[in-house]
mmCIF file of C-alpha atoms in Angstrom:
data_model
loop_
_atom_site.group_PDB
_atom_site.id
_atom_site.type_symbol
_atom_site.label_atom_id
_atom_site.label_comp_id
_atom_site.label_asym_id
_atom_site.label_seq_id
_atom_site.Cartn_x
_atom_site.Cartn_y
_atom_site.Cartn_z
ATOM 1 C CA MET A 17 155.681 -233.917 124.624
ATOM 2 C CA THR A 18 153.261 -236.386 126.112
ATOM 3 C CA SER A 19 153.039 -239.869 124.593
ATOM 4 C CA ASP A 20 149.818 -241.779 123.867
ATOM 5 C CA LYS A 21 150.525 -244.140 126.809
ATOM 6 C CA GLU A 22 150.983 -241.161 129.137
ATOM 7 C CA ILE A 23 147.702 -239.651 127.969
ATOM 8 C CA GLU A 24 145.952 -242.988 128.516
ATOM 9 C CA LEU A 25 147.464 -243.179 132.026
ATOM 10 C CA ILE A 26 146.381 -239.614 132.773
ATOM 11 C CA ARG A 27 142.803 -240.347 131.688
ATOM 12 C CA ILE A 28 142.624 -243.457 133.887
ATOM 13 C CA LEU A 29 144.015 -241.632 136.923
ATOM 14 C CA GLU A 30 141.778 -238.625 136.336
ATOM 15 C CA HIS A 31 138.772 -240.923 136.527
ATOM 16 C CA ASN A 32 140.099 -242.928 139.496
ATOM 17 C CA GLY A 33 143.320 -241.895 141.221
ATOM 18 C CA ARG A 34 143.297 -245.012 143.419
ATOM 19 C CA VAL A 35 143.963 -247.579 140.700
ATOM 20 C CA GLU A 36 146.896 -249.677 141.857
ATOM 21 C CA THR A 37 150.119 -249.667 139.855
ATOM 22 C CA GLU A 38 149.766 -253.393 139.116
ATOM 23 C CA VAL A 39 146.320 -252.841 137.586
ATOM 24 C CA LEU A 40 147.510 -249.786 135.648
ATOM 25 C CA ALA A 41 150.375 -251.832 134.208
ATOM 26 C CA LYS A 42 147.951 -254.490 132.951
ATOM 27 C CA MET A 43 145.571 -251.883 131.538
ATOM 28 C CA LEU A 44 148.397 -250.134 129.678
ATOM 29 C CA ASP A 45 150.280 -253.333 128.742
ATOM 30 C CA GLU A 46 153.419 -251.954 130.421
ATOM 31 C CA SER A 47 155.612 -253.082 133.308
ATOM 32 C CA GLU A 48 154.842 -251.833 136.814
ATOM 33 C CA GLU A 49 158.238 -250.141 136.917
ATOM 34 C CA ASP A 50 157.516 -248.258 133.656
ATOM 35 C CA VAL A 51 154.168 -247.099 135.053
ATOM 36 C CA LYS A 52 155.801 -245.890 138.293
ATOM 37 C CA VAL A 53 158.476 -244.017 136.342
ATOM 38 C CA CYS A 54 155.831 -242.450 134.082
ATOM 39 C CA MET A 55 153.685 -241.376 137.040
ATOM 40 C CA GLN A 56 156.701 -239.835 138.770
ATOM 41 C CA LYS A 57 157.633 -237.990 135.567
ATOM 42 C CA LEU A 58 154.078 -236.624 135.219
ATOM 43 C CA GLU A 59 154.096 -235.520 138.870
ATOM 44 C CA ASP A 60 157.548 -233.899 138.518
ATOM 45 C CA GLU A 61 156.390 -232.028 135.402
ATOM 46 C CA GLN A 62 153.246 -230.956 137.315
ATOM 47 C CA VAL A 63 150.960 -232.605 134.768
ATOM 48 C CA ILE A 64 149.443 -234.597 137.636
ATOM 49 C CA LEU A 65 148.923 -232.050 140.397
ATOM 50 C CA SER A 66 146.953 -233.980 142.994
ATOM 51 C CA TYR A 67 145.047 -237.165 143.773
ATOM 52 C CA THR A 68 141.737 -236.270 145.400
ATOM 53 C CA ALA A 69 138.617 -237.864 146.799
ATOM 54 C CA ILE A 70 135.161 -236.487 146.102
ATOM 55 C CA VAL A 71 133.191 -236.625 149.354
ATOM 56 C CA ASP A 72 129.463 -236.205 149.885
ATOM 57 C CA TRP A 73 129.763 -234.335 153.198
ATOM 58 C CA SER A 74 125.976 -234.326 153.656
ATOM 59 C CA LYS A 75 126.235 -238.051 154.485
ATOM 60 C CA VAL A 76 129.051 -237.561 156.976
ATOM 61 C CA THR A 77 127.994 -234.550 159.012
ATOM 62 C CA LYS A 78 125.203 -232.021 159.156
ATOM 63 C CA GLU A 79 127.783 -229.241 159.284
ATOM 64 C CA GLU A 80 128.276 -228.803 155.554
ATOM 65 C CA THR A 81 130.269 -225.846 154.368
ATOM 66 C CA ILE A 82 128.614 -222.998 152.544
ATOM 67 C CA ALA A 83 129.858 -222.608 148.977
ATOM 68 C CA ALA A 84 129.529 -219.530 146.821
ATOM 69 C CA MET A 85 130.474 -218.745 143.261
ATOM 70 C CA ILE A 86 131.500 -215.112 142.972
ATOM 71 C CA ASP A 87 131.655 -213.356 139.615
ATOM 72 C CA VAL A 88 134.300 -210.634 139.750
ATOM 73 C CA LYS A 89 134.853 -207.749 137.348
ATOM 74 C CA VAL A 90 138.407 -206.418 137.577
ATOM 75 C CA THR A 91 140.673 -203.881 135.935
ATOM 76 C CA PRO A 92 143.481 -205.779 134.202
ATOM 77 C CA GLN A 93 146.969 -204.606 135.147
ATOM 78 C CA ARG A 94 149.428 -203.301 132.548
ATOM 79 C CA ASP A 95 151.825 -206.004 131.256
ATOM 80 C CA VAL A 96 150.326 -208.776 133.433
ATOM 81 C CA GLY A 97 146.617 -208.655 132.543
ATOM 82 C CA PHE A 98 144.520 -210.538 135.062
ATOM 83 C CA ASP A 99 147.343 -212.697 136.418
ATOM 84 C CA GLU A 100 148.466 -210.336 139.199
ATOM 85 C CA VAL A 101 145.004 -209.836 140.697
ATOM 86 C CA ALA A 102 144.289 -213.567 140.299
ATOM 87 C CA ALA A 103 147.496 -214.356 142.193
ATOM 88 C CA ARG A 104 146.354 -212.117 145.065
ATOM 89 C CA ILE A 105 142.873 -213.650 145.171
ATOM 90 C CA GLN A 106 144.085 -217.265 145.071
ATOM 91 C CA ARG A 107 146.176 -216.705 148.218
ATOM 92 C CA PHE A 108 143.071 -216.262 150.386
ATOM 93 C CA PRO A 109 142.429 -219.523 152.283
ATOM 94 C CA GLU A 110 138.669 -219.225 151.665
ATOM 95 C CA VAL A 111 139.199 -219.555 147.886
ATOM 96 C CA SER A 112 138.909 -223.163 146.689
ATOM 97 C CA ALA A 113 138.922 -222.429 142.935
ATOM 98 C CA LEU A 114 139.592 -219.477 140.650
ATOM 99 C CA TYR A 115 139.006 -219.186 136.903
ATOM 100 C CA LEU A 116 139.543 -216.548 134.221
ATOM 101 C CA MET A 117 136.251 -216.301 132.325
ATOM 102 C CA SER A 118 134.937 -214.857 129.104
ATOM 103 C CA GLY A 119 131.757 -212.793 129.155
ATOM 104 C CA THR A 120 130.449 -210.120 131.468
ATOM 105 C CA TYR A 121 132.743 -210.948 134.396
ATOM 106 C CA ASP A 122 136.478 -211.577 134.307
ATOM 107 C CA LEU A 123 137.041 -214.001 137.168
ATOM 108 C CA SER A 124 134.954 -216.707 138.782
ATOM 109 C CA VAL A 125 135.925 -217.343 142.393
ATOM 110 C CA VAL A 126 134.661 -220.373 144.321
ATOM 111 C CA VAL A 127 134.658 -219.725 148.062
ATOM 112 C CA GLU A 128 133.863 -222.057 150.954
ATOM 113 C CA GLY A 129 133.014 -221.020 154.482
ATOM 114 C CA GLN A 130 131.225 -222.207 157.595
ATOM 115 C CA THR A 131 128.364 -219.704 157.326
ATOM 116 C CA MET A 132 126.754 -217.402 154.779
ATOM 117 C CA ASP A 133 127.831 -214.505 156.974
ATOM 118 C CA GLY A 134 131.445 -215.719 156.796
ATOM 119 C CA VAL A 135 131.313 -215.802 152.994
ATOM 120 C CA ALA A 136 129.679 -212.359 152.948
ATOM 121 C CA ARG A 137 132.444 -210.987 155.212
ATOM 122 C CA PHE A 138 135.072 -212.449 152.876
ATOM 123 C CA VAL A 139 133.481 -210.673 149.901
ATOM 124 C CA SER A 140 133.012 -207.330 151.648
ATOM 125 C CA ASN A 141 136.209 -207.207 153.728
ATOM 126 C CA LYS A 142 138.763 -208.983 151.544
ATOM 127 C CA LEU A 143 137.711 -209.462 147.924
ATOM 128 C CA SER A 144 135.883 -206.244 147.122
ATOM 129 C CA THR A 145 138.535 -204.109 148.856
ATOM 130 C CA LEU A 146 141.229 -205.069 146.340
ATOM 131 C CA ASP A 147 142.085 -202.065 144.167
ATOM 132 C CA ALA A 148 141.583 -203.887 140.860
ATOM 133 C CA VAL A 149 138.121 -205.255 141.792
ATOM 134 C CA LEU A 150 135.344 -203.185 140.228
ATOM 135 C CA SER A 151 132.319 -205.298 141.182
ATOM 136 C CA THR A 152 131.225 -208.688 142.474
ATOM 137 C CA THR A 153 128.115 -210.838 142.172
ATOM 138 C CA THR A 154 127.743 -213.673 144.677
ATOM 139 C CA HIS A 155 125.771 -216.865 144.019
ATOM 140 C CA PHE A 156 125.304 -219.332 146.898
ATOM 141 C CA ARG A 157 125.247 -223.052 146.117
ATOM 142 C CA LEU A 158 121.960 -224.529 147.304
ATOM 143 C CA LYS A 159 122.416 -228.174 146.336
ATOM 144 C CA LYS A 160 125.131 -230.230 144.669
ATOM 145 C CA TYR A 161 123.861 -232.572 141.939
ATOM 146 C CA LYS A 162 127.100 -233.413 140.138
ATOM 147 C CA HIS A 163 130.761 -232.563 140.778
ATOM 148 C CA ASP A 164 133.777 -233.603 138.687
ATOM 149 C CA GLY A 165 131.624 -236.125 136.820
ATOM 150 C CA VAL A 166 130.274 -237.757 139.988
ATOM 151 C CA VAL A 167 126.494 -237.691 140.502
ATOM 152 C CA PHE A 168 125.326 -237.107 144.086
ATOM 153 C CA ASN A 169 122.214 -238.685 145.658
ATOM 154 C CA GLN A 170 121.502 -240.982 142.691
ATOM 155 C CA ASP A 171 119.289 -243.328 144.683
ATOM 156 C CA GLU A 172 117.338 -240.553 146.343
ATOM 157 C CA LYS A 173 113.648 -240.727 145.416
ATOM 158 C CA ASP A 174 111.640 -237.666 144.419
ATOM 159 C CA ARG A 175 109.310 -237.218 147.410
ATOM 160 C CA ARG A 176 107.204 -234.432 145.943
ATOM 161 C CA MET A 177 103.505 -235.060 145.577
ATOM 162 C CA VAL A 178 102.343 -235.284 141.976
ATOM 163 C CA VAL A 179 99.799 -232.606 141.163
ATOM 164 C CA SER A 180 97.945 -232.550 137.877
ATOM 165 C CA PRO A 181 95.169 -230.248 136.626
#
């Protein structure tokens, strides 16, 4: 069971994984050693899975990756439901995220590639050829406004000309 202090630590790290242990200790009113032990425990229990950076690649290089969200309808497998087909799909290196969904489609697959053609080849040659996959619908990401709570291009001005009747 997770304590209130652990939950508070998790929330802080989820917002900013780079907070130093000394600062975390002051924020939580705990010793640095207790915070280190707690973080290690949460990592060992796979509560904390990763510390990541959110990067706006459009400011680094003009070679952004192409991202697509693919809705997938599948036939669930006896005794394992959607888990077996999800396990197969998540092994593809092109897949950056995979979710079980409610609604019309069963799985939502986020794929990243270098070109639209590369993503299309992934869908036609790898994803749609799986026996359990009944259909797919691919949506290409055109622009990223917000990701994991971080707003992109906040200071960018709207350069469209105002037109009024």
